[in-house]
PDB file of C-alpha atoms in Angstrom:
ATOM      1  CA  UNK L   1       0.000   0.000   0.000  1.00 53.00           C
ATOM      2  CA  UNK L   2       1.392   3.489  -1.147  1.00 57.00           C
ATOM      3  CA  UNK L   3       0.012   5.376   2.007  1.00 59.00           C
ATOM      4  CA  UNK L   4       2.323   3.411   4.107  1.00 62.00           C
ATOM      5  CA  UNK L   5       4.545   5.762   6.010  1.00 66.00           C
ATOM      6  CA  UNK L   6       7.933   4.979   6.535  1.00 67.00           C
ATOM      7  CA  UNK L   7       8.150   3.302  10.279  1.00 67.00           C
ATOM      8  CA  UNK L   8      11.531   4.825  11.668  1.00 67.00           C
ATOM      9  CA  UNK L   9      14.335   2.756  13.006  1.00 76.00           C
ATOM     10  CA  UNK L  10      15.079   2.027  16.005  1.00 75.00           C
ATOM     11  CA  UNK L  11      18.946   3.475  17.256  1.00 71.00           C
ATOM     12  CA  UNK L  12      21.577   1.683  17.270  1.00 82.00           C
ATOM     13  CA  UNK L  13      23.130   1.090  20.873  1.00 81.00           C
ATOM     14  CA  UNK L  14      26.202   3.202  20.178  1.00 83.00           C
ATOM     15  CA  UNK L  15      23.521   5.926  18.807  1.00 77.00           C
ATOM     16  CA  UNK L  16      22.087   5.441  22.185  1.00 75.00           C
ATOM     17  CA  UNK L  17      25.112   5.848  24.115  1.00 80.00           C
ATOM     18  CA  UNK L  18      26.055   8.742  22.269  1.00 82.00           C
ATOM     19  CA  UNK L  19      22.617  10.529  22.897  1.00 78.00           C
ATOM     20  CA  UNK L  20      22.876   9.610  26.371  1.00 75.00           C
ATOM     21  CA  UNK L  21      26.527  10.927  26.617  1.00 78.00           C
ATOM     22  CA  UNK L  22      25.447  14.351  24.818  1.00 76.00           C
ATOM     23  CA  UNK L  23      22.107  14.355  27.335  1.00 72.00           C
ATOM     24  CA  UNK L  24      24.299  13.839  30.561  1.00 75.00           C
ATOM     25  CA  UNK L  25      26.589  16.659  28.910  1.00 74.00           C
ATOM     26  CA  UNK L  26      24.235  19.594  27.783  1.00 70.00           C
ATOM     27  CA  UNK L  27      23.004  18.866  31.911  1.00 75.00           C
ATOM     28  CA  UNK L  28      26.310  18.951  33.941  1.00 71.00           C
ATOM     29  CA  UNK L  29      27.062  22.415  34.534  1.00 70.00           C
ATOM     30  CA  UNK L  30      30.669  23.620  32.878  1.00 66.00           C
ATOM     31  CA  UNK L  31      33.669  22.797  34.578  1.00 66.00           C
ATOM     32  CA  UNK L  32      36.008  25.410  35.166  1.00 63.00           C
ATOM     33  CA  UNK L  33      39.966  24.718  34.726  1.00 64.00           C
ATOM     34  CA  UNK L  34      41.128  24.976  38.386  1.00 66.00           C
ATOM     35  CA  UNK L  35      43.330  28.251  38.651  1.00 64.00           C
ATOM     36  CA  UNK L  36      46.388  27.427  40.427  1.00 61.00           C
ATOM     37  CA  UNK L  37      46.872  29.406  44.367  1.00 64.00           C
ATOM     38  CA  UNK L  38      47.341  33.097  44.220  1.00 66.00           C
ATOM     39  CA  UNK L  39      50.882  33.685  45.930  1.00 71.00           C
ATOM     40  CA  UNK L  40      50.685  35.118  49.501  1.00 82.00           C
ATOM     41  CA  UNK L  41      51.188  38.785  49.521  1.00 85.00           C
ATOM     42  CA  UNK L  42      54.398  40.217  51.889  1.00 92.00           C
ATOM     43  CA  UNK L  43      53.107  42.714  53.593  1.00 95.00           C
ATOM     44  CA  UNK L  44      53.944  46.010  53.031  1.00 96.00           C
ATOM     45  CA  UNK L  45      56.778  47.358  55.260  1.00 96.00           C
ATOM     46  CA  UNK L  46      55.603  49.969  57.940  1.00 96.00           C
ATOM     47  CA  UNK L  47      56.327  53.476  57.379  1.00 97.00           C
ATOM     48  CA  UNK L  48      57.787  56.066  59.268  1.00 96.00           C
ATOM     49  CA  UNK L  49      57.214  59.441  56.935  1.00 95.00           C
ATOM     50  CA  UNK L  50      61.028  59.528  55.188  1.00 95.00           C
ATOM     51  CA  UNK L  51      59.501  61.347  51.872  1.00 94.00           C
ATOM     52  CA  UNK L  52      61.782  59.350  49.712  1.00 95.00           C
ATOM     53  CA  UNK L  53      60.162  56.153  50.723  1.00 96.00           C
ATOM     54  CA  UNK L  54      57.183  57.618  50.009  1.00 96.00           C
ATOM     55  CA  UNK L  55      56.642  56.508  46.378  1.00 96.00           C
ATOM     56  CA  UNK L  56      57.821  52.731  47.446  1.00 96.00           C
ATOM     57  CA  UNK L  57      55.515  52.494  50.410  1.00 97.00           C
ATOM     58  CA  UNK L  58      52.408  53.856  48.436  1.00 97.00           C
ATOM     59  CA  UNK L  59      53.023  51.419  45.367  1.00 96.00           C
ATOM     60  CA  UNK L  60      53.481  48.430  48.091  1.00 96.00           C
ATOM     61  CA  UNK L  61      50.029  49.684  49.920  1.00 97.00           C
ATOM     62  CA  UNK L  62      48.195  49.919  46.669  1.00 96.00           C
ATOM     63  CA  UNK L  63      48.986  46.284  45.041  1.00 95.00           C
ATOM     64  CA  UNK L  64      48.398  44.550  48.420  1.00 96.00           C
ATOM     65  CA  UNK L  65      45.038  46.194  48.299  1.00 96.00           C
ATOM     66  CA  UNK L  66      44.530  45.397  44.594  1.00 94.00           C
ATOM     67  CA  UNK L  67      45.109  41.579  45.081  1.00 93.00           C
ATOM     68  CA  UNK L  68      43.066  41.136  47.903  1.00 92.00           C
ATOM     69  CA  UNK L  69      39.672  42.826  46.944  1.00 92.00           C
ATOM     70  CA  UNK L  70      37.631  40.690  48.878  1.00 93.00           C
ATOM     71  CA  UNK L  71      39.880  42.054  52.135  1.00 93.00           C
ATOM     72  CA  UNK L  72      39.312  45.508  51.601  1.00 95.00           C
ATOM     73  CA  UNK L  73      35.991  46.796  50.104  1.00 94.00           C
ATOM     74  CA  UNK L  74      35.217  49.593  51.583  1.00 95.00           C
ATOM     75  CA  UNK L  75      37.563  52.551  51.266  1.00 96.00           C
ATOM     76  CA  UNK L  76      37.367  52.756  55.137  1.00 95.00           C
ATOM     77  CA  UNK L  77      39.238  49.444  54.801  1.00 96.00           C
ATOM     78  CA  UNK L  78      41.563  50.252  52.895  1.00 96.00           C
ATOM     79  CA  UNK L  79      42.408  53.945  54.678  1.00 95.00           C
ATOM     80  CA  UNK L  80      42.637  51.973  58.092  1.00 95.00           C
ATOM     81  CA  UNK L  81      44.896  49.568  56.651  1.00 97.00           C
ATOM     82  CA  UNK L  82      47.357  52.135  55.453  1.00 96.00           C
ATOM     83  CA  UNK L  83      47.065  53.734  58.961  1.00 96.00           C
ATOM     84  CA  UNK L  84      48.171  50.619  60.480  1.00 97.00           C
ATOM     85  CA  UNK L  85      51.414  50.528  58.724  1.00 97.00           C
ATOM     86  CA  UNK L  86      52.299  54.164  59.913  1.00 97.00           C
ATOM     87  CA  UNK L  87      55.021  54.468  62.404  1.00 97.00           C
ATOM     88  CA  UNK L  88      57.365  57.111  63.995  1.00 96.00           C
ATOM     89  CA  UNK L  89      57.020  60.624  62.539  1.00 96.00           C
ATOM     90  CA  UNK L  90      54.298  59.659  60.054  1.00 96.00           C
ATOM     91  CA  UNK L  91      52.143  58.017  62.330  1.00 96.00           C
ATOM     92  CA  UNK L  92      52.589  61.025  64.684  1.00 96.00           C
ATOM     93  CA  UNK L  93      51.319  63.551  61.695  1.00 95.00           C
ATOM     94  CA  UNK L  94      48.384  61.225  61.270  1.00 95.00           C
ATOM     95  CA  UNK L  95      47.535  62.064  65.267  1.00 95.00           C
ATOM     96  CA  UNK L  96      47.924  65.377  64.953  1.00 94.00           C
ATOM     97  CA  UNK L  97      46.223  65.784  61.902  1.00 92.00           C
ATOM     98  CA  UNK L  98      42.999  64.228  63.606  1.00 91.00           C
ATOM     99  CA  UNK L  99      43.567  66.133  66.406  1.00 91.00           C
ATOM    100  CA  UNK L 100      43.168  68.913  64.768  1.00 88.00           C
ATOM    101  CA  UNK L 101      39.794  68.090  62.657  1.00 87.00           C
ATOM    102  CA  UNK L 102      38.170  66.774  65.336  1.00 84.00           C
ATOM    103  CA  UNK L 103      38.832  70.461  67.831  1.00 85.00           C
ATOM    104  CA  UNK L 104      37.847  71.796  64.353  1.00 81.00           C
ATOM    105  CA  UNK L 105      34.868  70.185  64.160  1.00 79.00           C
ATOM    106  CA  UNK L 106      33.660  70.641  67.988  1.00 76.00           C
ATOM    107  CA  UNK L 107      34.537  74.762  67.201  1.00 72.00           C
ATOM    108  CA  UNK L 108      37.703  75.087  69.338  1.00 65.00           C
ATOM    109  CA  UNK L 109      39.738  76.295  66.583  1.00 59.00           C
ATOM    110  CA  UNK L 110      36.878  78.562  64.662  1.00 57.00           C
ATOM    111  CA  UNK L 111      34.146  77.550  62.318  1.00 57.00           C
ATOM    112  CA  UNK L 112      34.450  74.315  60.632  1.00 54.00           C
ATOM    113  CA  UNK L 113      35.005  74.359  56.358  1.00 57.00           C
ATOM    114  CA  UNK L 114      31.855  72.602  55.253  1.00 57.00           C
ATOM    115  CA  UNK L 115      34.320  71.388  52.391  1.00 57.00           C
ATOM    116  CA  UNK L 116      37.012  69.846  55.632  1.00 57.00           C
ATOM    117  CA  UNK L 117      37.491  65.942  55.317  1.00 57.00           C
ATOM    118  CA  UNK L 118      37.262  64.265  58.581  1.00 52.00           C
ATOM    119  CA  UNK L 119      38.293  60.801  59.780  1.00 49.00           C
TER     120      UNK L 119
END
């Protein structure tokens, strides 16, 4: 009879397999290549305010930041790390510095700059 479709085949068992192997793959979720260990970070040597270790100490600060994001994500982070590395003369500026905005702010030394950063 002409009006006979055509019964399909039934796959082969390596069709099979490879339908099964394509299923199991389109499901699995992608597999990432494992990245190999960052390498620990030195940390940056303290400073003591000599201006031409300045530069150095900054660049040091700023890449132990940068490679540690998850560390420091808030810029208050990231200031009170750099604070903590201040020693001697440069940690005694820092004092005195706050010092001063916070009399500045509570009016002992005049009006306070709206534009004055404070910390």
């Amino acid at each position: 009879n002409d009006s006979l479709e055509a019964v399909p085949r039934s796959p082969t068992k390596p069709e099979l397999e490879e339908l099964v192997n394509a299923l199991r793959a389109s499901l699995l979720p992608p597999t990432t290549p494992q990245s190999a260990p960052m390498a620990t970070m030195a940390m940056p040597a303290s400073y003591t305010g000599d201006a031409a270790e300045c530069g150095g100490f900054l660049l040091q600060v700023a890449l132990f930041i940068e490679m540690q994001p998850q560390k420091f994500s808030t810029e208050r982070t990231k200031v009170a790390f750099l604070i903590s590395l201040l020693n001697g003369r440069a940690l005694l500026w820092y004092i005195l510095l706050r010092i001063y905005f916070n009399l500045r702010r509570f009016g002992r030394l005049g009006k306070p700059r709206a534009d004055a950063e404070y910390t």
